[in-house]
Amino acid sequence: MADTGRQSMTDKAASSVKPDSQKSMTEEVGDKMKGMSDSVASTLQPQSEKSTTQKVGDTMSGNSNEGQESLMEKAKHATGMGDSETK
C-alpha cells in the first residue's frame, strides 16, 4: 500500500510491464505525469515519515532520498525557519 498522494506499486508495475509501443498517447502521457508526480512526492516527503512499504518502493524505483533532507526541510533551513541541526 502506498502512502497518501503516492503511486501504488501495483500501478507502477502495471505501467512498466506494458511496452510503450503498445500504449496510446494518452496512456504514455498519463504514465509520465504519474511518474513525475510520484517522484516529486517522494522528494518532498521526509524519509522518516515514509512507511516501510513506501521506502522499499522508492528504493526499487530510484526515488529514495535516504539520508537526505526533504525539499521542505531544505527550504526551512534556507529561510532560517528550520531547527538549528544541519544535515
mmCIF file with all atom_site columns, C-alpha atoms in Angstrom:
data_model
loop_
_atom_site.group_PDB
_atom_site.id
_atom_site.type_symbol
_atom_site.label_atom_id
_atom_site.label_alt_id
_atom_site.label_comp_id
_atom_site.label_asym_id
_atom_site.label_entity_id
_atom_site.label_seq_id
_atom_site.pdbx_PDB_ins_code
_atom_site.Cartn_x
_atom_site.Cartn_y
_atom_site.Cartn_z
_atom_site.occupancy
_atom_site.B_iso_or_equiv
_atom_site.pdbx_formal_charge
_atom_site.auth_seq_id
_atom_site.auth_comp_id
_atom_site.auth_asym_id
_atom_site.auth_atom_id
_atom_site.pdbx_PDB_model_num
ATOM 1  C CA . MET A 1 1  ? 0.000  0.000  0.000   1.00 0.00 ? 1  MET A CA 1
ATOM 2  C CA . ALA A 1 2  ? 1.372  3.388  -0.978  1.00 0.00 ? 2  ALA A CA 1
ATOM 3  C CA . ASP A 1 3  ? 1.472  6.419  1.273   1.00 0.00 ? 3  ASP A CA 1
ATOM 4  C CA . THR A 1 4  ? -1.151 9.117  0.694   1.00 0.00 ? 4  THR A CA 1
ATOM 5  C CA . GLY A 1 5  ? -0.537 11.015 -2.524  1.00 0.00 ? 5  GLY A CA 1
ATOM 6  C CA . ARG A 1 6  ? 1.834  8.380  -3.875  1.00 0.00 ? 6  ARG A CA 1
ATOM 7  C CA . GLN A 1 7  ? 1.510  5.990  -6.811  1.00 0.00 ? 7  GLN A CA 1
ATOM 8  C CA . SER A 1 8  ? 0.925  2.401  -5.705  1.00 0.00 ? 8  SER A CA 1
ATOM 9  C CA . MET A 1 9  ? 3.489  -0.273 -6.508  1.00 0.00 ? 9  MET A CA 1
ATOM 10 C CA . THR A 1 10 ? 0.779  -2.145 -8.441  1.00 0.00 ? 10 THR A CA 1
ATOM 11 C CA . ASP A 1 11 ? 0.231  0.884  -10.696 1.00 0.00 ? 11 ASP A CA 1
ATOM 12 C CA . LYS A 1 12 ? 3.986  1.305  -11.171 1.00 0.00 ? 12 LYS A CA 1
ATOM 13 C CA . ALA A 1 13 ? 4.380  -2.367 -12.095 1.00 0.00 ? 13 ALA A CA 1
ATOM 14 C CA . ALA A 1 14 ? 1.406  -2.344 -14.498 1.00 0.00 ? 14 ALA A CA 1
ATOM 15 C CA . SER A 1 15 ? 2.734  0.774  -16.192 1.00 0.00 ? 15 SER A CA 1
ATOM 16 C CA . SER A 1 16 ? 6.214  -0.676 -16.652 1.00 0.00 ? 16 SER A CA 1
ATOM 17 C CA . VAL A 1 17 ? 5.079  -4.119 -17.874 1.00 0.00 ? 17 VAL A CA 1
ATOM 18 C CA . LYS A 1 18 ? 3.204  -2.819 -20.915 1.00 0.00 ? 18 LYS A CA 1
ATOM 19 C CA . PRO A 1 19 ? 5.646  -1.711 -23.650 1.00 0.00 ? 19 PRO A CA 1
ATOM 20 C CA . ASP A 1 20 ? 5.423  1.951  -24.698 1.00 0.00 ? 20 ASP A CA 1
ATOM 21 C CA . SER A 1 21 ? 4.845  0.804  -28.285 1.00 0.00 ? 21 SER A CA 1
ATOM 22 C CA . GLN A 1 22 ? 1.526  -0.741 -27.180 1.00 0.00 ? 22 GLN A CA 1
ATOM 23 C CA . LYS A 1 23 ? 0.342  2.286  -25.202 1.00 0.00 ? 23 LYS A CA 1
ATOM 24 C CA . SER A 1 24 ? -1.890 5.001  -26.562 1.00 0.00 ? 24 SER A CA 1
ATOM 25 C CA . MET A 1 25 ? -0.594 8.546  -26.433 1.00 0.00 ? 25 MET A CA 1
ATOM 26 C CA . THR A 1 26 ? -2.962 9.200  -23.525 1.00 0.00 ? 26 THR A CA 1
ATOM 27 C CA . GLU A 1 27 ? -1.521 6.238  -21.584 1.00 0.00 ? 27 GLU A CA 1
ATOM 28 C CA . GLU A 1 28 ? 2.062  7.359  -22.226 1.00 0.00 ? 28 GLU A CA 1
ATOM 29 C CA . VAL A 1 29 ? 1.378  10.930 -21.113 1.00 0.00 ? 29 VAL A CA 1
ATOM 30 C CA . GLY A 1 30 ? -0.547 9.674  -18.066 1.00 0.00 ? 30 GLY A CA 1
ATOM 31 C CA . ASP A 1 31 ? 2.288  7.350  -17.067 1.00 0.00 ? 31 ASP A CA 1
ATOM 32 C CA . LYS A 1 32 ? 4.863  10.126 -17.390 1.00 0.00 ? 32 LYS A CA 1
ATOM 33 C CA . MET A 1 33 ? 2.737  12.568 -15.380 1.00 0.00 ? 33 MET A CA 1
ATOM 34 C CA . LYS A 1 34 ? 2.133  9.989  -12.629 1.00 0.00 ? 34 LYS A CA 1
ATOM 35 C CA . GLY A 1 35 ? 5.821  9.132  -12.549 1.00 0.00 ? 35 GLY A CA 1
ATOM 36 C CA . MET A 1 36 ? 6.883  12.769 -12.280 1.00 0.00 ? 36 MET A CA 1
ATOM 37 C CA . SER A 1 37 ? 4.249  13.454 -9.627  1.00 0.00 ? 37 SER A CA 1
ATOM 38 C CA . ASP A 1 38 ? 5.354  10.422 -7.603  1.00 0.00 ? 38 ASP A CA 1
ATOM 39 C CA . SER A 1 39 ? 8.991  11.447 -7.891  1.00 0.00 ? 39 SER A CA 1
ATOM 40 C CA . VAL A 1 40 ? 8.201  14.939 -6.596  1.00 0.00 ? 40 VAL A CA 1
ATOM 41 C CA . ALA A 1 41 ? 6.102  13.479 -3.764  1.00 0.00 ? 41 ALA A CA 1
ATOM 42 C CA . SER A 1 42 ? 8.975  11.134 -2.867  1.00 0.00 ? 42 SER A CA 1
ATOM 43 C CA . THR A 1 43 ? 11.391 14.043 -2.681  1.00 0.00 ? 43 THR A CA 1
ATOM 44 C CA . LEU A 1 44 ? 9.043  16.231 -0.629  1.00 0.00 ? 44 LEU A CA 1
ATOM 45 C CA . GLN A 1 45 ? 8.206  13.517 1.899   1.00 0.00 ? 45 GLN A CA 1
ATOM 46 C CA . PRO A 1 46 ? 10.880 13.088 4.584   1.00 0.00 ? 46 PRO A CA 1
ATOM 47 C CA . GLN A 1 47 ? 12.292 9.564  4.769   1.00 0.00 ? 47 GLN A CA 1
ATOM 48 C CA . SER A 1 48 ? 11.331 9.394  8.455   1.00 0.00 ? 48 SER A CA 1
ATOM 49 C CA . GLU A 1 49 ? 7.636  9.805  7.556   1.00 0.00 ? 49 GLU A CA 1
ATOM 50 C CA . LYS A 1 50 ? 7.514  7.072  4.904   1.00 0.00 ? 50 LYS A CA 1
ATOM 51 C CA . SER A 1 51 ? 6.003  3.677  5.570   1.00 0.00 ? 51 SER A CA 1
ATOM 52 C CA . THR A 1 52 ? 8.303  0.668  5.234   1.00 0.00 ? 52 THR A CA 1
ATOM 53 C CA . THR A 1 53 ? 6.485  -0.347 2.051   1.00 0.00 ? 53 THR A CA 1
ATOM 54 C CA . GLN A 1 54 ? 6.970  3.120  0.569   1.00 0.00 ? 54 GLN A CA 1
ATOM 55 C CA . LYS A 1 55 ? 10.678 3.131  1.462   1.00 0.00 ? 55 LYS A CA 1
ATOM 56 C CA . VAL A 1 56 ? 11.113 -0.201 -0.339  1.00 0.00 ? 56 VAL A CA 1
ATOM 57 C CA . GLY A 1 57 ? 9.157  1.028  -3.358  1.00 0.00 ? 57 GLY A CA 1
ATOM 58 C CA . ASP A 1 58 ? 11.154 4.248  -3.559  1.00 0.00 ? 58 ASP A CA 1
ATOM 59 C CA . THR A 1 59 ? 14.435 2.389  -3.294  1.00 0.00 ? 59 THR A CA 1
ATOM 60 C CA . MET A 1 60 ? 13.424 -0.017 -6.056  1.00 0.00 ? 60 MET A CA 1
ATOM 61 C CA . SER A 1 61 ? 12.290 2.815  -8.345  1.00 0.00 ? 61 SER A CA 1
ATOM 62 C CA . GLY A 1 62 ? 15.266 5.035  -7.612  1.00 0.00 ? 62 GLY A CA 1
ATOM 63 C CA . ASN A 1 63 ? 13.162 7.681  -5.823  1.00 0.00 ? 63 ASN A CA 1
ATOM 64 C CA . SER A 1 64 ? 14.852 7.209  -2.477  1.00 0.00 ? 64 SER A CA 1
ATOM 65 C CA . ASN A 1 65 ? 16.060 10.224 -0.514  1.00 0.00 ? 65 ASN A CA 1
ATOM 66 C CA . GLU A 1 66 ? 17.798 8.068  2.091   1.00 0.00 ? 66 GLU A CA 1
ATOM 67 C CA . GLY A 1 67 ? 19.905 10.134 4.432   1.00 0.00 ? 67 GLY A CA 1
ATOM 68 C CA . GLN A 1 68 ? 18.890 13.388 2.771   1.00 0.00 ? 68 GLN A CA 1
ATOM 69 C CA . GLU A 1 69 ? 16.622 16.188 3.888   1.00 0.00 ? 69 GLU A CA 1
ATOM 70 C CA . SER A 1 70 ? 13.321 16.612 2.086   1.00 0.00 ? 70 SER A CA 1
ATOM 71 C CA . LEU A 1 71 ? 12.939 19.678 -0.113  1.00 0.00 ? 71 LEU A CA 1
ATOM 72 C CA . MET A 1 72 ? 10.613 21.131 2.515   1.00 0.00 ? 72 MET A CA 1
ATOM 73 C CA . GLU A 1 73 ? 13.281 20.715 5.219   1.00 0.00 ? 73 GLU A CA 1
ATOM 74 C CA . LYS A 1 74 ? 15.919 22.285 2.954   1.00 0.00 ? 74 LYS A CA 1
ATOM 75 C CA . ALA A 1 75 ? 13.621 25.267 2.291   1.00 0.00 ? 75 ALA A CA 1
ATOM 76 C CA . LYS A 1 76 ? 13.000 25.719 6.021   1.00 0.00 ? 76 LYS A CA 1
ATOM 77 C CA . HIS A 1 77 ? 16.745 25.727 6.725   1.00 0.00 ? 77 HIS A CA 1
ATOM 78 C CA . ALA A 1 78 ? 17.393 28.154 3.875   1.00 0.00 ? 78 ALA A CA 1
ATOM 79 C CA . THR A 1 79 ? 14.842 30.613 5.274   1.00 0.00 ? 79 THR A CA 1
ATOM 80 C CA . GLY A 1 80 ? 16.001 30.159 8.873   1.00 0.00 ? 80 GLY A CA 1
ATOM 81 C CA . MET A 1 81 ? 12.738 28.505 9.912   1.00 0.00 ? 81 MET A CA 1
ATOM 82 C CA . GLY A 1 82 ? 14.200 25.023 10.418  1.00 0.00 ? 82 GLY A CA 1
ATOM 83 C CA . ASP A 1 83 ? 15.808 23.672 13.562  1.00 0.00 ? 83 ASP A CA 1
ATOM 84 C CA . SER A 1 84 ? 19.438 24.537 14.191  1.00 0.00 ? 84 SER A CA 1
ATOM 85 C CA . GLU A 1 85 ? 20.585 20.992 13.367  1.00 0.00 ? 85 GLU A CA 1
ATOM 86 C CA . THR A 1 86 ? 22.183 20.735 9.919   1.00 0.00 ? 86 THR A CA 1
ATOM 87 C CA . LYS A 1 87 ? 22.426 17.628 7.831   1.00 0.00 ? 87 LYS A CA 1
#
